[in-house]
Tab-separated table of C-alpha atoms in Angstrom:
chain	number	residue	atom	x	y	z
A	40	UNK	CA	0.075	0.146	0.035
A	41	UNK	CA	1.115	3.483	-0.820
A	42	UNK	CA	1.449	5.646	2.529
A	43	UNK	CA	-0.631	8.896	2.985
A	44	UNK	CA	1.161	12.135	2.267
A	45	UNK	CA	3.656	13.025	5.092
A	46	UNK	CA	3.717	16.238	6.753
A	47	UNK	CA	7.072	17.669	6.726
A	48	UNK	CA	8.589	20.416	9.009
A	49	UNK	CA	10.161	22.847	6.411
A	50	UNK	CA	12.190	25.331	8.388
A	51	UNK	CA	13.763	28.214	6.282
A	52	UNK	CA	15.813	29.764	8.872
A	53	UNK	CA	19.502	29.765	8.013
A	54	UNK	CA	22.094	29.409	10.820
A	55	UNK	CA	25.505	30.668	10.599
A	56	UNK	CA	28.748	29.348	12.299
A	57	UNK	CA	32.313	30.636	11.835
A	58	UNK	CA	35.300	29.000	12.965
A	59	UNK	CA	39.237	28.615	12.778
A	60	UNK	CA	41.067	25.476	12.749
A	61	UNK	CA	44.692	24.525	13.735
A	62	UNK	CA	45.874	22.396	11.059
A	63	UNK	CA	49.700	20.867	11.257
A	64	UNK	CA	50.537	24.125	13.135
A	65	UNK	CA	48.892	26.596	10.896
A	66	UNK	CA	45.667	28.706	10.946
A	67	UNK	CA	43.119	27.769	8.029
A	68	UNK	CA	40.842	30.459	6.665
A	69	UNK	CA	37.804	31.408	8.623
A	70	UNK	CA	34.771	29.151	7.168
A	71	UNK	CA	31.238	30.342	7.183
A	72	UNK	CA	28.552	27.425	7.101
A	73	UNK	CA	25.085	27.543	5.979
A	74	UNK	CA	22.988	25.152	8.082
A	75	UNK	CA	19.387	24.463	6.907
A	76	UNK	CA	17.023	22.602	9.208
A	77	UNK	CA	15.860	19.872	6.721
A	78	UNK	CA	13.489	18.464	9.387
A	79	UNK	CA	12.689	18.576	13.165
A	80	UNK	CA	13.268	14.626	13.439
A	81	UNK	CA	16.429	12.466	13.057
A	82	UNK	CA	16.883	11.221	9.620
A	83	UNK	CA	19.329	8.934	7.998
A	84	UNK	CA	20.423	9.269	4.362
A	85	UNK	CA	19.302	5.993	2.398
A	86	UNK	CA	21.168	6.946	-0.659
A	87	UNK	CA	21.639	9.567	-3.508
A	88	UNK	CA	19.965	8.813	-6.843
A	89	UNK	CA	21.112	11.228	-9.439
A	90	UNK	CA	20.021	14.703	-8.215
A	91	UNK	CA	17.762	13.055	-5.660
A	92	UNK	CA	18.775	12.376	-2.124
A	93	UNK	CA	16.413	10.089	0.023
A	94	UNK	CA	16.069	10.223	3.830
A	95	UNK	CA	14.398	7.755	6.192
A	96	UNK	CA	12.846	9.342	9.257
A	97	UNK	CA	13.746	7.514	12.393
A	98	UNK	CA	11.909	7.401	15.722
A	99	UNK	CA	12.987	10.314	17.941
A	100	UNK	CA	14.141	10.124	21.624
A	101	UNK	CA	10.722	11.425	22.562
A	102	UNK	CA	8.908	8.835	20.560
A	103	UNK	CA	10.999	6.015	21.978
A	104	UNK	CA	10.269	7.338	25.517
A	105	UNK	CA	6.569	7.320	24.611
A	106	UNK	CA	6.602	3.775	23.663
A	107	UNK	CA	8.218	2.859	26.825
A	108	UNK	CA	5.710	4.579	28.895
A	109	UNK	CA	2.870	2.825	26.807
A	110	UNK	CA	4.432	-0.627	27.286
A	111	UNK	CA	4.774	0.148	31.031
A	112	UNK	CA	1.375	1.044	31.252
A	113	UNK	CA	0.075	-1.911	28.971
A	114	UNK	CA	2.530	-4.893	29.472
A	115	UNK	CA	0.246	-6.942	27.186
A	116	UNK	CA	1.236	-4.856	24.223
A	117	UNK	CA	4.621	-6.221	24.106
A	118	UNK	CA	3.166	-9.289	22.480
A	119	UNK	CA	2.065	-7.215	19.644
A	120	UNK	CA	4.622	-7.201	16.746
A	121	UNK	CA	4.208	-3.785	15.514
A	122	UNK	CA	3.333	-1.928	18.779
A	123	UNK	CA	6.013	0.836	17.709
A	124	UNK	CA	3.396	1.955	15.073
A	125	UNK	CA	1.040	3.013	17.899
A	126	UNK	CA	3.673	6.110	18.303
A	127	UNK	CA	5.909	6.190	15.339
A	128	UNK	CA	4.791	6.624	11.763
A	129	UNK	CA	7.100	5.570	8.951
A	130	UNK	CA	8.199	8.528	6.756
A	131	UNK	CA	10.376	9.281	3.593
A	132	UNK	CA	11.731	12.565	2.455
A	133	UNK	CA	13.242	13.428	-0.929
A	134	UNK	CA	15.620	16.297	-1.431
A	135	UNK	CA	16.257	17.647	-4.675
A	136	UNK	CA	20.178	18.874	-4.526
A	137	UNK	CA	19.885	21.045	-7.494
A	138	UNK	CA	16.761	22.969	-6.352
A	139	UNK	CA	17.301	22.608	-2.676
A	140	UNK	CA	13.848	21.561	-1.959
A	141	UNK	CA	12.398	19.027	-0.210
A	142	UNK	CA	9.204	16.788	-0.362
A	143	UNK	CA	7.464	13.730	1.018
A	144	UNK	CA	8.227	10.591	-0.673
A	145	UNK	CA	5.688	8.058	-1.605
A	146	UNK	CA	6.463	4.417	-0.449
A	147	UNK	CA	4.902	0.992	-0.284
A	148	UNK	CA	5.031	-1.070	2.945
A	149	UNK	CA	5.369	-5.162	2.763
A	150	UNK	CA	5.461	-7.941	5.163
A	151	UNK	CA	7.663	-10.678	3.930
A	152	UNK	CA	7.783	-14.003	5.753
A	153	UNK	CA	10.657	-16.734	5.914
A	154	UNK	CA	11.080	-19.607	8.006
A	155	UNK	CA	14.055	-21.074	10.060
A	156	UNK	CA	14.485	-24.672	8.142
A	157	UNK	CA	15.625	-26.338	11.552
A	158	UNK	CA	13.071	-24.992	13.966
A	159	UNK	CA	10.316	-24.183	11.413
A	160	UNK	CA	9.653	-21.064	13.170
A	161	UNK	CA	8.211	-18.217	11.004
A	162	UNK	CA	9.683	-14.703	10.876
A	163	UNK	CA	8.638	-11.574	9.460
A	164	UNK	CA	10.485	-8.660	7.740
A	165	UNK	CA	8.774	-5.411	7.777
A	166	UNK	CA	9.977	-3.415	4.669
A	167	UNK	CA	9.619	-0.217	2.861
A	168	UNK	CA	10.300	0.255	-0.732
A	169	UNK	CA	10.246	3.544	-3.071
A	170	UNK	CA	10.996	4.244	-6.428
A	171	UNK	CA	14.333	5.858	-7.441
A	172	UNK	CA	16.626	6.588	-10.507
A	173	UNK	CA	18.240	3.246	-9.693
A	174	UNK	CA	15.292	1.335	-9.522
A	175	UNK	CA	13.090	0.180	-6.471
A	176	UNK	CA	14.736	0.521	-3.212
A	177	UNK	CA	14.051	-1.495	-0.103
A	178	UNK	CA	14.825	-0.629	3.242
A	179	UNK	CA	13.997	-2.044	6.834
A	180	UNK	CA	10.888	-0.216	8.647
A	181	UNK	CA	12.361	1.978	11.386
A	182	UNK	CA	11.209	0.718	14.888
A	183	UNK	CA	10.577	-2.834	13.540
A	184	UNK	CA	12.548	-5.855	14.618
A	185	UNK	CA	13.657	-6.052	11.002
A	186	UNK	CA	17.572	-6.498	10.580
A	187	UNK	CA	19.704	-4.081	8.710
A	188	UNK	CA	19.694	-4.880	5.075
A	189	UNK	CA	22.901	-4.871	3.203
A	190	UNK	CA	22.685	-4.509	-0.563
A	191	UNK	CA	24.924	-6.477	-2.842
A	192	UNK	CA	27.447	-4.199	-4.283
A	193	UNK	CA	26.721	-5.476	-7.958
A	194	UNK	CA	23.009	-6.023	-7.492
A	195	UNK	CA	20.821	-3.843	-5.176
A	196	UNK	CA	18.106	-6.518	-5.638
A	197	UNK	CA	19.813	-8.915	-3.453
A	198	UNK	CA	19.819	-7.776	0.218
A	199	UNK	CA	21.824	-9.377	2.821
A	200	UNK	CA	20.680	-9.673	6.281
A	201	UNK	CA	21.433	-11.691	9.611
A	202	UNK	CA	18.928	-13.246	11.873
A	203	UNK	CA	19.709	-15.427	15.059
A	204	UNK	CA	23.458	-15.518	13.689
A	205	UNK	CA	22.208	-17.093	10.357
A	206	UNK	CA	22.730	-15.240	6.898
A	207	UNK	CA	20.021	-14.704	4.366
A	208	UNK	CA	19.578	-13.161	1.109
A	209	UNK	CA	16.341	-11.209	0.321
A	210	UNK	CA	15.472	-11.028	-3.526
A	211	UNK	CA	13.625	-7.667	-3.472
A	212	UNK	CA	12.200	-8.835	-7.207
A	213	UNK	CA	10.409	-11.771	-6.034
A	214	UNK	CA	10.269	-11.103	-2.255
A	215	UNK	CA	11.803	-14.408	-1.369
A	216	UNK	CA	14.207	-15.128	1.311
A	217	UNK	CA	17.040	-17.522	0.877
A	218	UNK	CA	18.997	-19.067	3.598
A	219	UNK	CA	22.743	-19.352	2.933
A	220	UNK	CA	25.391	-21.199	5.011
A	221	UNK	CA	24.396	-24.278	7.033
A	222	UNK	CA	21.385	-23.721	9.387
A	223	UNK	CA	21.730	-27.391	10.875
A	224	UNK	CA	25.247	-27.115	11.649
A	225	UNK	CA	24.726	-24.059	13.800
A	226	UNK	CA	21.945	-25.560	15.761
A	227	UNK	CA	23.990	-28.714	16.154
A	228	UNK	CA	26.778	-26.926	17.644
A	229	UNK	CA	24.629	-24.758	19.708
A	230	UNK	CA	23.412	-28.129	21.369
A	231	UNK	CA	27.254	-29.229	21.818
A	232	UNK	CA	27.832	-26.381	23.865
A	233	UNK	CA	26.050	-27.727	26.705
A	234	UNK	CA	28.410	-30.839	27.139
A	235	UNK	CA	31.590	-28.588	26.992
A	236	UNK	CA	33.544	-27.971	30.281
A	237	UNK	CA	33.061	-24.455	31.791
A	238	UNK	CA	35.844	-22.139	31.195
A	239	UNK	CA	34.934	-19.312	33.462
A	240	UNK	CA	33.684	-15.877	32.813
A	241	UNK	CA	37.109	-14.643	31.151
A	242	UNK	CA	36.950	-17.149	28.114
A	243	UNK	CA	33.271	-18.009	28.091
A	244	UNK	CA	31.416	-20.538	25.782
A	245	UNK	CA	29.387	-18.033	23.807
A	246	UNK	CA	29.070	-19.111	20.428
A	247	UNK	CA	29.592	-16.413	17.542
A	248	UNK	CA	28.493	-18.447	14.500
A	249	UNK	CA	28.531	-15.244	12.232
A	250	UNK	CA	29.544	-11.681	13.227
A	251	UNK	CA	30.142	-8.678	10.917
A	252	UNK	CA	29.132	-10.071	7.450
A	253	UNK	CA	30.853	-7.882	4.813
A	254	UNK	CA	30.278	-8.148	1.002
A	255	UNK	CA	33.279	-8.408	-1.322
A	256	UNK	CA	33.386	-5.843	-4.213
A	257	UNK	CA	32.516	-8.431	-6.737
A	258	UNK	CA	29.441	-9.723	-4.876
A	259	UNK	CA	30.648	-13.298	-4.951
A	260	UNK	CA	31.873	-13.705	-1.475
A	261	UNK	CA	30.805	-12.682	2.107
A	262	UNK	CA	33.473	-12.181	4.924
A	263	UNK	CA	32.662	-12.719	8.567
A	264	UNK	CA	33.811	-13.743	11.890
A	265	UNK	CA	33.246	-16.942	13.891
A	266	UNK	CA	34.506	-18.988	16.789
A	267	UNK	CA	32.618	-22.280	15.585
A	268	UNK	CA	35.742	-24.408	15.511
A	269	UNK	CA	36.619	-23.629	19.099
A	270	UNK	CA	33.958	-22.079	21.036
A	271	UNK	CA	35.688	-19.636	23.340
A	272	UNK	CA	34.985	-15.978	23.301
A	273	UNK	CA	38.783	-14.915	22.803
A	274	UNK	CA	39.243	-17.417	19.808
A	275	UNK	CA	37.727	-15.429	16.668
A	276	UNK	CA	38.574	-16.684	12.990
A	277	UNK	CA	38.013	-15.027	9.723
A	278	UNK	CA	35.789	-16.989	7.398
A	279	UNK	CA	34.270	-16.533	3.937
A	280	UNK	CA	30.951	-17.778	2.524
A	281	UNK	CA	31.426	-18.273	-1.185
A	282	UNK	CA	28.304	-17.593	-3.108
A	283	UNK	CA	29.408	-19.595	-6.349
A	284	UNK	CA	30.241	-22.804	-4.681
A	285	UNK	CA	27.870	-22.254	-1.447
A	286	UNK	CA	30.730	-23.144	0.821
A	287	UNK	CA	32.154	-21.573	3.902
A	288	UNK	CA	35.768	-21.750	4.604
A	289	UNK	CA	38.076	-20.302	7.431
A	290	UNK	CA	40.682	-18.212	5.663
A	291	UNK	CA	42.565	-16.898	8.550
A	292	UNK	CA	43.373	-17.005	12.334
A	293	UNK	CA	46.301	-15.777	14.587
A	294	UNK	CA	46.814	-16.757	18.299
A	295	UNK	CA	46.503	-14.408	20.846
A	296	UNK	CA	44.552	-11.692	18.494
A	297	UNK	CA	41.020	-10.559	17.784
A	298	UNK	CA	40.067	-9.520	14.276
A	299	UNK	CA	37.381	-6.982	13.289
A	300	UNK	CA	36.659	-6.823	9.647
A	301	UNK	CA	36.488	-3.373	8.382
A	302	UNK	CA	35.699	-3.908	4.584
A	303	UNK	CA	37.532	-5.179	1.490
A	304	UNK	CA	40.317	-3.734	-0.613
A	305	UNK	CA	39.637	-3.014	-4.284
A	306	UNK	CA	41.525	-6.202	-5.302
A	307	UNK	CA	39.077	-8.228	-3.180
A	308	UNK	CA	41.247	-8.757	-0.028
A	309	UNK	CA	39.593	-8.637	3.353
A	310	UNK	CA	40.711	-5.707	5.528
A	311	UNK	CA	40.469	-6.229	9.124
A	312	UNK	CA	41.985	-4.447	12.399
A	313	UNK	CA	43.649	-7.049	14.490
A	314	UNK	CA	44.441	-6.439	18.223
A	315	UNK	CA	46.446	-8.249	20.673
A	316	UNK	CA	44.869	-9.865	23.688
A	317	UNK	CA	47.559	-8.203	25.906
A	318	UNK	CA	46.550	-4.740	24.900
A	319	UNK	CA	47.902	-2.052	22.682
A	320	UNK	CA	46.824	-0.426	19.435
A	321	UNK	CA	45.388	-2.486	16.561
A	322	UNK	CA	47.431	-3.425	13.247
A	323	UNK	CA	45.793	-2.837	9.729
A	324	UNK	CA	45.876	-6.037	7.884
A	325	UNK	CA	44.738	-7.316	4.505
A	326	UNK	CA	43.921	-11.018	4.166
A	327	UNK	CA	43.776	-12.844	0.640
A	328	UNK	CA	40.857	-15.144	0.993
A	329	UNK	CA	42.172	-17.429	-1.639
A	330	UNK	CA	45.503	-17.938	-0.107
A	331	UNK	CA	45.142	-16.711	3.462
A	332	UNK	CA	48.333	-14.743	3.002
A	333	UNK	CA	48.484	-11.721	5.544
A	334	UNK	CA	49.734	-8.323	4.522
A	335	UNK	CA	50.147	-5.809	7.368
A	336	UNK	CA	49.959	-2.225	6.542
A	337	UNK	CA	50.434	-0.033	9.685
A	338	UNK	CA	49.839	-0.072	13.378
A	339	UNK	CA	46.798	2.347	14.541
A	340	UNK	CA	42.957	2.515	15.331
A	341	UNK	CA	40.877	2.299	12.019
A	342	UNK	CA	38.629	5.088	11.279
A	343	UNK	CA	37.033	4.813	8.025
A	344	UNK	CA	37.457	3.746	4.492
A	345	UNK	CA	36.672	5.573	1.232
A	346	UNK	CA	33.808	4.476	-1.272
A	347	UNK	CA	36.273	3.616	-3.727
A	348	UNK	CA	38.235	1.498	-1.407
A	349	UNK	CA	41.394	3.196	-1.948
A	350	UNK	CA	42.004	5.169	1.233
A	351	UNK	CA	41.953	4.394	4.939
A	352	UNK	CA	41.859	6.871	7.856
A	353	UNK	CA	43.357	5.763	11.088
A	354	UNK	CA	44.401	7.318	14.300
A	355	UNK	CA	47.593	7.076	16.446
A	356	UNK	CA	47.542	8.334	19.801
A	357	UNK	CA	50.007	9.524	22.587
A	358	UNK	CA	49.436	11.019	25.900
A	359	UNK	CA	49.199	14.453	24.481
A	360	UNK	CA	47.367	14.192	21.275
A	361	UNK	CA	45.956	11.948	18.558
A	362	UNK	CA	47.224	11.940	14.897
A	363	UNK	CA	45.059	11.361	11.886
A	364	UNK	CA	46.392	9.714	8.959
A	365	UNK	CA	45.332	8.575	5.602
A	366	UNK	CA	46.702	5.345	4.159
A	367	UNK	CA	46.744	4.657	0.450
A	368	UNK	CA	45.945	0.956	-0.006
A	369	UNK	CA	47.395	0.817	-3.519
A	370	UNK	CA	50.929	1.806	-2.675
A	371	UNK	CA	50.811	1.479	1.175
A	372	UNK	CA	52.015	5.081	1.913
A	373	UNK	CA	50.520	7.159	4.748
A	374	UNK	CA	50.333	10.677	5.356
A	375	UNK	CA	49.712	12.692	8.507
A	376	UNK	CA	46.696	14.901	8.098
A	377	UNK	CA	45.811	16.223	11.549
A	378	UNK	CA	47.005	16.635	15.088
A	379	UNK	CA	44.518	17.380	17.759
A	380	UNK	CA	45.285	19.795	20.255
A	381	UNK	CA	45.485	18.587	24.018
A	382	UNK	CA	41.801	19.968	24.864
A	383	UNK	CA	40.368	18.274	21.506
A	384	UNK	CA	39.458	14.822	20.544
A	385	UNK	CA	38.362	12.981	17.370
A	386	UNK	CA	34.624	11.736	17.514
A	387	UNK	CA	35.497	8.790	15.232
A	388	UNK	CA	32.148	7.551	15.262
A	389	UNK	CA	31.312	10.584	13.165
A	390	UNK	CA	32.986	10.059	9.820
A	391	UNK	CA	31.911	10.060	6.296
A	392	UNK	CA	33.683	10.004	2.914
A	393	UNK	CA	32.153	12.169	-0.030
A	394	UNK	CA	30.605	9.891	-2.921
A	395	UNK	CA	33.678	10.694	-5.119
A	396	UNK	CA	35.807	9.546	-2.260
A	397	UNK	CA	37.828	13.023	-2.534
A	398	UNK	CA	36.674	14.450	0.608
A	399	UNK	CA	35.788	13.308	4.069
A	400	UNK	CA	34.076	14.785	7.252
A	401	UNK	CA	35.085	13.649	10.954
A	402	UNK	CA	33.783	14.901	14.151
A	403	UNK	CA	35.577	16.829	16.703
A	404	UNK	CA	34.908	17.345	20.459
A	405	UNK	CA	36.317	20.322	22.398
A	406	UNK	CA	36.718	18.620	25.936
A	407	UNK	CA	36.801	21.838	27.768
A	408	UNK	CA	33.693	23.692	26.035
A	409	UNK	CA	31.968	20.508	24.990
A	410	UNK	CA	31.419	22.260	21.394
A	411	UNK	CA	31.193	19.657	18.683
A	412	UNK	CA	32.345	20.413	14.987
A	413	UNK	CA	33.484	18.837	11.867
A	414	UNK	CA	36.975	18.631	10.254
A	415	UNK	CA	36.337	18.819	6.469
A	416	UNK	CA	39.405	17.620	4.734
A	417	UNK	CA	39.966	17.607	0.585
A	418	UNK	CA	42.331	14.695	-0.089
A	419	UNK	CA	43.203	16.131	-3.460
A	420	UNK	CA	43.816	19.958	-2.627
A	421	UNK	CA	44.754	19.407	0.939
A	422	UNK	CA	42.218	22.025	1.781
A	423	UNK	CA	40.756	22.008	5.338
A	424	UNK	CA	37.736	23.401	7.054
A	425	UNK	CA	36.238	23.349	10.214
A	426	UNK	CA	32.140	23.493	10.548
A	427	UNK	CA	30.878	23.970	14.328
A	428	UNK	CA	27.501	22.728	15.167
A	429	UNK	CA	24.891	25.586	16.008
A	430	UNK	CA	25.221	26.674	19.493
A	431	UNK	CA	23.544	24.406	22.056
A	432	UNK	CA	23.629	21.237	19.575
A	433	UNK	CA	25.381	18.274	19.705
A	434	UNK	CA	25.516	15.123	17.651
A	435	UNK	CA	22.478	12.778	18.056
A	436	UNK	CA	23.041	9.411	19.626
A	437	UNK	CA	24.837	7.085	17.427
A	438	UNK	CA	23.682	8.271	13.981
A	439	UNK	CA	26.417	9.615	11.705
A	440	UNK	CA	27.114	12.401	9.464
A	441	UNK	CA	26.572	11.682	5.745
A	442	UNK	CA	27.687	13.509	2.558
A	443	UNK	CA	24.893	14.919	0.231
A	444	UNK	CA	26.442	16.517	-2.865
A	445	UNK	CA	28.634	19.324	-1.064
A	446	UNK	CA	26.415	19.304	2.026
A	447	UNK	CA	26.733	17.287	5.168
A	448	UNK	CA	23.343	15.698	6.613
A	449	UNK	CA	23.923	15.711	10.442
A	450	UNK	CA	21.516	14.779	12.876
A	451	UNK	CA	21.718	16.878	16.051
A	452	UNK	CA	19.830	17.375	19.373
A	453	UNK	CA	19.801	19.973	21.975
A	454	UNK	CA	22.600	19.718	24.900
A	455	UNK	CA	19.825	19.177	27.255
A	456	UNK	CA	21.153	17.372	30.238
A	457	UNK	CA	17.810	15.946	30.603
A	458	UNK	CA	17.808	13.341	27.646
A	459	UNK	CA	14.007	12.584	27.961
A	460	UNK	CA	13.233	16.353	26.676
A	461	UNK	CA	16.184	16.744	24.406
A	462	UNK	CA	14.873	17.716	21.006
A	463	UNK	CA	16.461	16.126	17.729
A	464	UNK	CA	16.610	17.680	14.094
A	465	UNK	CA	18.491	17.203	11.109
A	466	UNK	CA	20.690	19.610	9.517
A	467	UNK	CA	22.212	20.226	6.089
A	468	UNK	CA	25.715	21.764	6.690
A	469	UNK	CA	27.107	23.548	3.486
A	470	UNK	CA	30.892	22.728	3.033
A	471	UNK	CA	31.699	25.950	0.809
């Protein structure tokens, strides 16, 4: 069904912020940023489709509190599958990058059912779909229990998702769900845990059948983490699922380390951050899934990877400041981009690259004043700017900044100490 027209809050006021930045010991030019309020609610950018950007509205903190109060007063509603719809209505916003205009975006809602082959339990995906220049796009309905959908890089109709540690692919053309991997093996392994000796809290017997699934650039392989071979919390291995052969293989493990999958290189190697159990910083490593060969790049904490998979940002820390570097994966060279002053820290959860991978924005926090801002850096021209959030605003929860053309879409909220009454909105911040 097509939803009713959505009521959008369009605020034409422009907010101005002026700031300077200390970059490699020098002052950059003062930057004036025009900040337009896109909506008085938290939004996440679904994607850019030609001149159109499409945003998905998410439940605000106020709406989540209302739902919590409703369930507290009516415990029986916890059995209702879509109880979130009593306080929250799904909404999509279309933004014309050329005309700088927004409008409601029509969408359809679907319920797609699938079964666990082992337990025969039925599950439901609550989905929204909309038309775009690139075809029909599907997303999980906000507020529902539907897991995040990860589109195949070479075919957006194939959407990967994880449920109960199993992997599935939703075909949005047929609305059919296919399990990949061995569900029976996972079920059998779960049962075996009961017969294993207790290792205590430190090591544990928690099964991580599949964690951090990540598509390869060619869409033929999914990398993931697992401890299925030795069920201990500190024994994690790198695995792949080959969609051509429908086989799962362990490709890498190193004793006394824990890997975290970051993505893939452009030449189809698995990019991981490897940390030692004894502590210390991480190591950025590429793993060849065909041979298991390990290529070590640098020591540091991973921050982000460009859309073209050529550049990785990482941080090195010392007692006085943090250093932000860019690693060129094609030639293995690193470049120091920014040193944080003593009173400042990088908000590494706030990071995004532009669609053409030439620019990135990363959050900064002044630890003395609490003021949050962005460092905007152009990798080609080496130009840098600093954009401060409007007075009294801070980043909204765990939602991250997203590039939309030459602007940044930034969910923010008031710096109200009482989070229950904190108001959220989404800004478009010009980088010119």
